[in-house]
mmCIF file of C-alpha atoms in Angstrom:
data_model
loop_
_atom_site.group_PDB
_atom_site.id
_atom_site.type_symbol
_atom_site.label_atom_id
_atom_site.label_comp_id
_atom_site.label_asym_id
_atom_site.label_seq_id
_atom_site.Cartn_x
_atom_site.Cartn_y
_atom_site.Cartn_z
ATOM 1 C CA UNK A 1096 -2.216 -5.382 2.943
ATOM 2 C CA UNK A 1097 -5.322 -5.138 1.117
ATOM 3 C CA UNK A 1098 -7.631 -8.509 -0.041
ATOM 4 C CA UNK A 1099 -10.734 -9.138 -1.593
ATOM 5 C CA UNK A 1100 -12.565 -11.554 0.512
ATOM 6 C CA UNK A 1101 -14.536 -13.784 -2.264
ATOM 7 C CA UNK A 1102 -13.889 -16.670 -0.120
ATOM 8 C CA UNK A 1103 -13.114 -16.484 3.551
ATOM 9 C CA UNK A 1104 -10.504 -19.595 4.853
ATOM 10 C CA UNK A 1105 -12.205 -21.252 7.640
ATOM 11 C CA UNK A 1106 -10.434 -22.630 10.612
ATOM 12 C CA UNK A 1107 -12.113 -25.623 12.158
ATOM 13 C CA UNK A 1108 -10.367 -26.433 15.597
ATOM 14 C CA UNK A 1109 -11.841 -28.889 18.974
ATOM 15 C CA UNK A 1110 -12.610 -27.310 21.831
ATOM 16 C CA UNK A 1111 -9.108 -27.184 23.551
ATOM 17 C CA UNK A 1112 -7.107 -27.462 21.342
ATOM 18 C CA UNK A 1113 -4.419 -24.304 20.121
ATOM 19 C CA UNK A 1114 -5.596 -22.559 16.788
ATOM 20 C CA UNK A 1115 -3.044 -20.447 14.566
ATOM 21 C CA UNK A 1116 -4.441 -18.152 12.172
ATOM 22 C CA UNK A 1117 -1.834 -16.709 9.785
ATOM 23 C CA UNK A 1118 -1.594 -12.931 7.600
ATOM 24 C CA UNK A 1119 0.810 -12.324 5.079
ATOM 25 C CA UNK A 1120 1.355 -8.146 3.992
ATOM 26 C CA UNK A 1121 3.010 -6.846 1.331
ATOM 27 C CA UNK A 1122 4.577 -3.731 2.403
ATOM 28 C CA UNK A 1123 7.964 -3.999 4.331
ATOM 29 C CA UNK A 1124 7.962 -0.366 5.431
ATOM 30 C CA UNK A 1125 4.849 -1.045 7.782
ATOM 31 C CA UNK A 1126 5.208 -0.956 11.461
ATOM 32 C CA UNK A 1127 2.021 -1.759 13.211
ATOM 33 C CA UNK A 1128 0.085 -4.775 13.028
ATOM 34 C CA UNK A 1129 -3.308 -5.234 14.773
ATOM 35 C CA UNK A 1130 -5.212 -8.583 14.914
ATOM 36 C CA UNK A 1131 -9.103 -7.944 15.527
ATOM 37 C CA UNK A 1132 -11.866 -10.441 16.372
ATOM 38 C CA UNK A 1133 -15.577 -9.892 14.663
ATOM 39 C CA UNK A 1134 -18.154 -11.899 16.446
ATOM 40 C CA UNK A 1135 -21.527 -11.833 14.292
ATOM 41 C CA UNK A 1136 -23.507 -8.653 14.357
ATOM 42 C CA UNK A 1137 -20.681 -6.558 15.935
ATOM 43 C CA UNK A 1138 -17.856 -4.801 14.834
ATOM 44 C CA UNK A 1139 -14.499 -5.656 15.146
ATOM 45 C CA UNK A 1140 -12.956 -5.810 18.251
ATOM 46 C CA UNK A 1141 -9.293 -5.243 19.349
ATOM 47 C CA UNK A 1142 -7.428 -8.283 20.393
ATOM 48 C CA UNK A 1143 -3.840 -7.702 20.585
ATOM 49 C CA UNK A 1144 -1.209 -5.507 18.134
ATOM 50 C CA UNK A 1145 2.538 -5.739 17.965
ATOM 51 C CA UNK A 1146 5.377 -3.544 16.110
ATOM 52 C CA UNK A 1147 7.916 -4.003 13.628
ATOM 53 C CA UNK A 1148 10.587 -3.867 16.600
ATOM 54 C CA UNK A 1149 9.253 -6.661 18.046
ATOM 55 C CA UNK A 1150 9.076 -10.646 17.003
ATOM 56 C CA UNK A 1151 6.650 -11.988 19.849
ATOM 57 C CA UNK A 1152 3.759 -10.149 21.903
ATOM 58 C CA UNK A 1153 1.750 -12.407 24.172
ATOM 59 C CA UNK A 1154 -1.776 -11.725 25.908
ATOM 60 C CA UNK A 1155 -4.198 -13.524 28.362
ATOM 61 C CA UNK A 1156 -4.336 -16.698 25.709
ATOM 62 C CA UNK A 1157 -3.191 -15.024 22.536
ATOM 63 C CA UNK A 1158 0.470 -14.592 21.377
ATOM 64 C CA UNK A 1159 0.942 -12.982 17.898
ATOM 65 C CA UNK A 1160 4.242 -13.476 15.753
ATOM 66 C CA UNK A 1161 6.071 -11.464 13.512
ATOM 67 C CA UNK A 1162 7.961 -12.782 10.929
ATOM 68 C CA UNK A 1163 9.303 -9.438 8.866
ATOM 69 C CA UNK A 1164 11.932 -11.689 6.763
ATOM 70 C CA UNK A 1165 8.929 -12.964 5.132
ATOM 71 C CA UNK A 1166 6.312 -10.580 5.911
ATOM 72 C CA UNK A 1167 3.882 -12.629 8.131
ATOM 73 C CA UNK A 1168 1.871 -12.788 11.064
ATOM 74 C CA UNK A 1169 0.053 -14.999 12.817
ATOM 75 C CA UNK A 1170 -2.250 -15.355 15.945
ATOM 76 C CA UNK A 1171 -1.951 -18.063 17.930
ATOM 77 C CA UNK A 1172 -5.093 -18.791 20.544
ATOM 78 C CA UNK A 1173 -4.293 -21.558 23.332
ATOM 79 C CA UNK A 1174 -6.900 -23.762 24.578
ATOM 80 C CA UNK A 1175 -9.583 -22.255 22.101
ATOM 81 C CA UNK A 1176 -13.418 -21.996 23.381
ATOM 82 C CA UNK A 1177 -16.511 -22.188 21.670
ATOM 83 C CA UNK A 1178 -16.695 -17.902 22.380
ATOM 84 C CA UNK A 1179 -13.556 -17.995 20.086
ATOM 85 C CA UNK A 1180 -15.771 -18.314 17.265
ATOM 86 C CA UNK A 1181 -15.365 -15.523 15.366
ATOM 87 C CA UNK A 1182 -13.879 -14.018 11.927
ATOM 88 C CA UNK A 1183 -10.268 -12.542 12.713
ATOM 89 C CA UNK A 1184 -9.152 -10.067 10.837
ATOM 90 C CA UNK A 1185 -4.819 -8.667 10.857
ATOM 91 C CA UNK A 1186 -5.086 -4.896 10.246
ATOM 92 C CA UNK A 1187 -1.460 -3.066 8.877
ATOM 93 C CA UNK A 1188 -2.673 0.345 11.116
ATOM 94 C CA UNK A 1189 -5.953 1.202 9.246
ATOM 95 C CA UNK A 1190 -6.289 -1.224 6.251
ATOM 96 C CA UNK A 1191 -7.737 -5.134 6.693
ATOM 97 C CA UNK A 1192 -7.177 -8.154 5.644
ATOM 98 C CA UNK A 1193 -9.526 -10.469 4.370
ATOM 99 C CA UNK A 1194 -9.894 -12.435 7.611
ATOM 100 C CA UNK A 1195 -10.352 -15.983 8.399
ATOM 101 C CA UNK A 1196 -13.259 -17.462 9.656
ATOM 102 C CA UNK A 1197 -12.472 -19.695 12.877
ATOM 103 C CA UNK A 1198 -15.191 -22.283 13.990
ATOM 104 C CA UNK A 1199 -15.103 -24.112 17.308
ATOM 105 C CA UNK A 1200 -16.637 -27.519 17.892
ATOM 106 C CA UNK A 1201 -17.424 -28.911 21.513
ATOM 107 C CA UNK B 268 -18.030 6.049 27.918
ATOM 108 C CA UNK B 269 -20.388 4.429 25.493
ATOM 109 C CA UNK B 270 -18.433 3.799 22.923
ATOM 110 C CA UNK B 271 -18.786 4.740 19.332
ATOM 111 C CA UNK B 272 -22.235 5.097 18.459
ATOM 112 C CA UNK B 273 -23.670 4.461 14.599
ATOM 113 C CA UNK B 274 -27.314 5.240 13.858
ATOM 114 C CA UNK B 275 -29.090 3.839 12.496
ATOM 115 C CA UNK B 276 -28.447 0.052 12.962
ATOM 116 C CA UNK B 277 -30.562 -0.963 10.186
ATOM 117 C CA UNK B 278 -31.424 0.913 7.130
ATOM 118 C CA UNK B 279 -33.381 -0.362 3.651
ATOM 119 C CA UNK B 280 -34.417 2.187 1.488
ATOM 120 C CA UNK B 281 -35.059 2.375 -2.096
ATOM 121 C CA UNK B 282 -32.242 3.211 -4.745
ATOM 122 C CA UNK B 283 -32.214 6.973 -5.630
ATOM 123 C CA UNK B 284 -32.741 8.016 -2.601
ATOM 124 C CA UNK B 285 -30.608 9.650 -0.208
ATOM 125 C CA UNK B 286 -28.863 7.853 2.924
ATOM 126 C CA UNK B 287 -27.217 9.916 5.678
ATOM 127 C CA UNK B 288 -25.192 7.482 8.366
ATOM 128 C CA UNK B 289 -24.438 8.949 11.567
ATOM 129 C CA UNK B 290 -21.761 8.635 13.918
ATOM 130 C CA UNK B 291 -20.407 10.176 17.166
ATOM 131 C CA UNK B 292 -16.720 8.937 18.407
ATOM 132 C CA UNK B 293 -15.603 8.063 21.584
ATOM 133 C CA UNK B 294 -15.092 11.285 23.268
ATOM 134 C CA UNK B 295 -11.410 12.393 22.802
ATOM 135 C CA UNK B 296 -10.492 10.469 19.896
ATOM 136 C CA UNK B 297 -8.937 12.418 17.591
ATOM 137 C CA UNK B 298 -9.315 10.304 14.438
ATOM 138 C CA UNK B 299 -12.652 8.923 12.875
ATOM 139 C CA UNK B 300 -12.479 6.223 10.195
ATOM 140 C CA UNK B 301 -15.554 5.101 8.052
ATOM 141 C CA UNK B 302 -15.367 1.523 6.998
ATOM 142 C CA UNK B 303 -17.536 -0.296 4.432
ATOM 143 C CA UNK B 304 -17.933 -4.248 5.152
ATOM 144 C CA UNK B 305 -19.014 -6.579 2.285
ATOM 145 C CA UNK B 306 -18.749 -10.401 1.674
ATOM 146 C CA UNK B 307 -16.987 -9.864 -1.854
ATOM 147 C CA UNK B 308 -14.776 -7.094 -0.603
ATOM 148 C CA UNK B 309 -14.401 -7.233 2.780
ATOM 149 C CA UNK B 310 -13.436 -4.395 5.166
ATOM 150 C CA UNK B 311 -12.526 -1.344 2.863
ATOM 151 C CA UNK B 312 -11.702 2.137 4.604
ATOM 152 C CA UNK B 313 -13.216 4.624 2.710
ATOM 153 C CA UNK B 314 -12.466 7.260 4.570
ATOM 154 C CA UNK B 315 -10.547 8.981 7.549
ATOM 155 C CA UNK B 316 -10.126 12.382 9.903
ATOM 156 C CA UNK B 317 -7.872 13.824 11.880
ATOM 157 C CA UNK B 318 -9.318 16.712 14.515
ATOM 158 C CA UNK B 319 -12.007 17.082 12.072
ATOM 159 C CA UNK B 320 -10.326 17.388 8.884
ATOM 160 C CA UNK B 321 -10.626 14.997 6.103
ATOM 161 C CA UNK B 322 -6.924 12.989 5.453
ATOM 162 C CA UNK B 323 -7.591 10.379 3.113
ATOM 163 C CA UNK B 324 -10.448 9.841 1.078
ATOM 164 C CA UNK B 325 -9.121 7.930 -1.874
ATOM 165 C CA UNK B 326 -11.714 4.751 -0.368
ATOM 166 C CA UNK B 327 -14.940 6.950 -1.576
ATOM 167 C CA UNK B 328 -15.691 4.873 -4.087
ATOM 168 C CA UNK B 329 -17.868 7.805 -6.235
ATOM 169 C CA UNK B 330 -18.846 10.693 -5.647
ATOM 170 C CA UNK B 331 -22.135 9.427 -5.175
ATOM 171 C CA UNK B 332 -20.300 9.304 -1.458
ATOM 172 C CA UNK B 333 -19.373 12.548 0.711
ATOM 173 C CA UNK B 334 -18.094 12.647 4.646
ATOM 174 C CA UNK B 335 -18.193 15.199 6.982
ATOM 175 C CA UNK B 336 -17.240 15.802 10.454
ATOM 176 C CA UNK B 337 -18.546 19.155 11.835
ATOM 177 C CA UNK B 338 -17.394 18.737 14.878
ATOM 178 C CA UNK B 339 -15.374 16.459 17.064
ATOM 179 C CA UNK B 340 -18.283 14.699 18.486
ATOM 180 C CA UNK B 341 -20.062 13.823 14.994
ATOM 181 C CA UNK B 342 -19.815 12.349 11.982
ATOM 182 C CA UNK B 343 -21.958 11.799 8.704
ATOM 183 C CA UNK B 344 -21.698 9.342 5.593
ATOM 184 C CA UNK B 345 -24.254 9.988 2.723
ATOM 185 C CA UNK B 346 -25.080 8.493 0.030
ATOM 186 C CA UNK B 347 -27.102 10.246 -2.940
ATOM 187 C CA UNK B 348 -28.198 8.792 -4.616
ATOM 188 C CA UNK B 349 -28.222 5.286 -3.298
ATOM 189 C CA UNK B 350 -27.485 2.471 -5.529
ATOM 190 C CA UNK B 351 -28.711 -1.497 -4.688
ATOM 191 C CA UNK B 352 -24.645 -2.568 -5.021
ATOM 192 C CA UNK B 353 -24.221 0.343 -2.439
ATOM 193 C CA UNK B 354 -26.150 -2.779 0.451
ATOM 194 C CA UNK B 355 -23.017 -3.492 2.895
ATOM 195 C CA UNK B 356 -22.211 -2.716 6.639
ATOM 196 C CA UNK B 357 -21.211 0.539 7.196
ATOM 197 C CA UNK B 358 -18.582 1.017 10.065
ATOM 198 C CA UNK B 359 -17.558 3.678 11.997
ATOM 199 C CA UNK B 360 -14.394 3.780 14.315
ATOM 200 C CA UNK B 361 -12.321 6.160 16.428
ATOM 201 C CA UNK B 362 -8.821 6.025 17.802
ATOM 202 C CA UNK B 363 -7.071 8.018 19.927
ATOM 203 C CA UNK B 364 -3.751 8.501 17.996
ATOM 204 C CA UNK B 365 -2.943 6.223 14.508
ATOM 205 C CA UNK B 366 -0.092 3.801 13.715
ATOM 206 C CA UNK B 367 0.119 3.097 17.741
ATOM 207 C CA UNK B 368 -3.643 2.792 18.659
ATOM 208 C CA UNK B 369 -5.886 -0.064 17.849
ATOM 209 C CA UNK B 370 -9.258 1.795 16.209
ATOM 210 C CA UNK B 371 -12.399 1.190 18.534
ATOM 211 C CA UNK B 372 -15.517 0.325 16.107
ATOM 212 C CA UNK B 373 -19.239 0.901 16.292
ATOM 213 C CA UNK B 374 -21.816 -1.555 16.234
ATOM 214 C CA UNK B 375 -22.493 -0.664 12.061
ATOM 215 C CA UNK B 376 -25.143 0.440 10.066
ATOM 216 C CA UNK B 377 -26.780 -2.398 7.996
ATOM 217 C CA UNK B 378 -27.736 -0.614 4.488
ATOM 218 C CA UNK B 379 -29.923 -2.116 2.265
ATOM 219 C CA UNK B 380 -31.233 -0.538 -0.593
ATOM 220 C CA UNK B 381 -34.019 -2.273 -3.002
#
């Protein structure tokens, strides 16, 4: 759903280790969850999206979870590298959420 | 295909005067979304088409803001006049279908306006 960002959560992981970066949404009707990555200066950039029909959708390092009992998401990044650094941002089809800010440190 | 372009990338100019924001979608997208990016309010959509037409529009925050797409290969977002609490990071995306297509985004426009 829809946030107001006054305060972005930052993530701090190691180098290496697995980082889980959680969304909660409101609506229980919605069907299409995107998670996007926003490196500084860019725009946001697709990473991997699931639907309501599924629980578990897994990429090259990134699996995303769907929880629809309690209407949350998360993105979980294995063996996370300094180009992780980034804000990510779940999207419910066109409208964001407030992102998190995750910081990698060697 | 280049992706979606935005021009200009950087843009200061002084409030009351008009800002035009340009955009031209990945060829064969069918929608266009215009996105607003600041650090209070994040990522607000203020605005989206379908083959050209205006959908949704309840993100224009005044009517200070207007959108058009002429064409399927362009896209404008003005401003007039232009406001200092109007300064964010203007975003422009296109996707290829909605509710079962990720949105591909430009590189922004960086407003400022003194």
């Amino acid at each position: 759903g829809e946030s107001v960002g006054l305060h972005l959560p930052t993530l701090s992981v190691q180098e290496g280790d697995n980082s889980i970066i959680n969304c909660a949404y409101s609506n229980s009707a919605s069907d299409y969850f995107i998670w996007y990555k926003q490196e500084s200066g860019k725009g946001p950039q697709f990473i991997i999206d699931i639907r309501s029909n599924m629980d578990k959708r897994q990429g090259q390092r990134v699996t995303v979870l769907l929880n629809k009992t309690v209407k949350h998401l998360s993105l979980q990044i294995a063996a996370t590298q300094p180009g992780d650094s980034a804000v990510y941002f779940c999207a419910e089809r066109r409208i964001f959420g407030a992102g998190t800010r995750l910081a990698v440190h060697p | 295909d280049a992706g979606v372009i935005q021009s200009p990338r950087h843009e200061v100019t002084e409030m009351g005067q008009e800002v035009t924001l340009r955009c031209k979608p990945i060829s064969g997208h069918d929608y266009l979304f215009w996105y607003r990016q600041t650090m209070m309010r994040g990522l607000e959509l203020l605005i989206y088409f379908n083959n050209n037409v205006p959908i949704d529009d309840s993100g224009m925050p005044e009517d200070r803001f207007s959108a058009k797409m002429p064409n399927a290969s362009f896209s404008t977002l003005k401003i007039q006049p232009s406001e200092p609490r109007d300064s964010a990071v203007y975003f422009c995306a296109s996707s290829p279908a909605i509710g079962v297509s990720e949105a591909f985004f430009g590189q922004g426009t960086r407003l400022t306006v003194v």
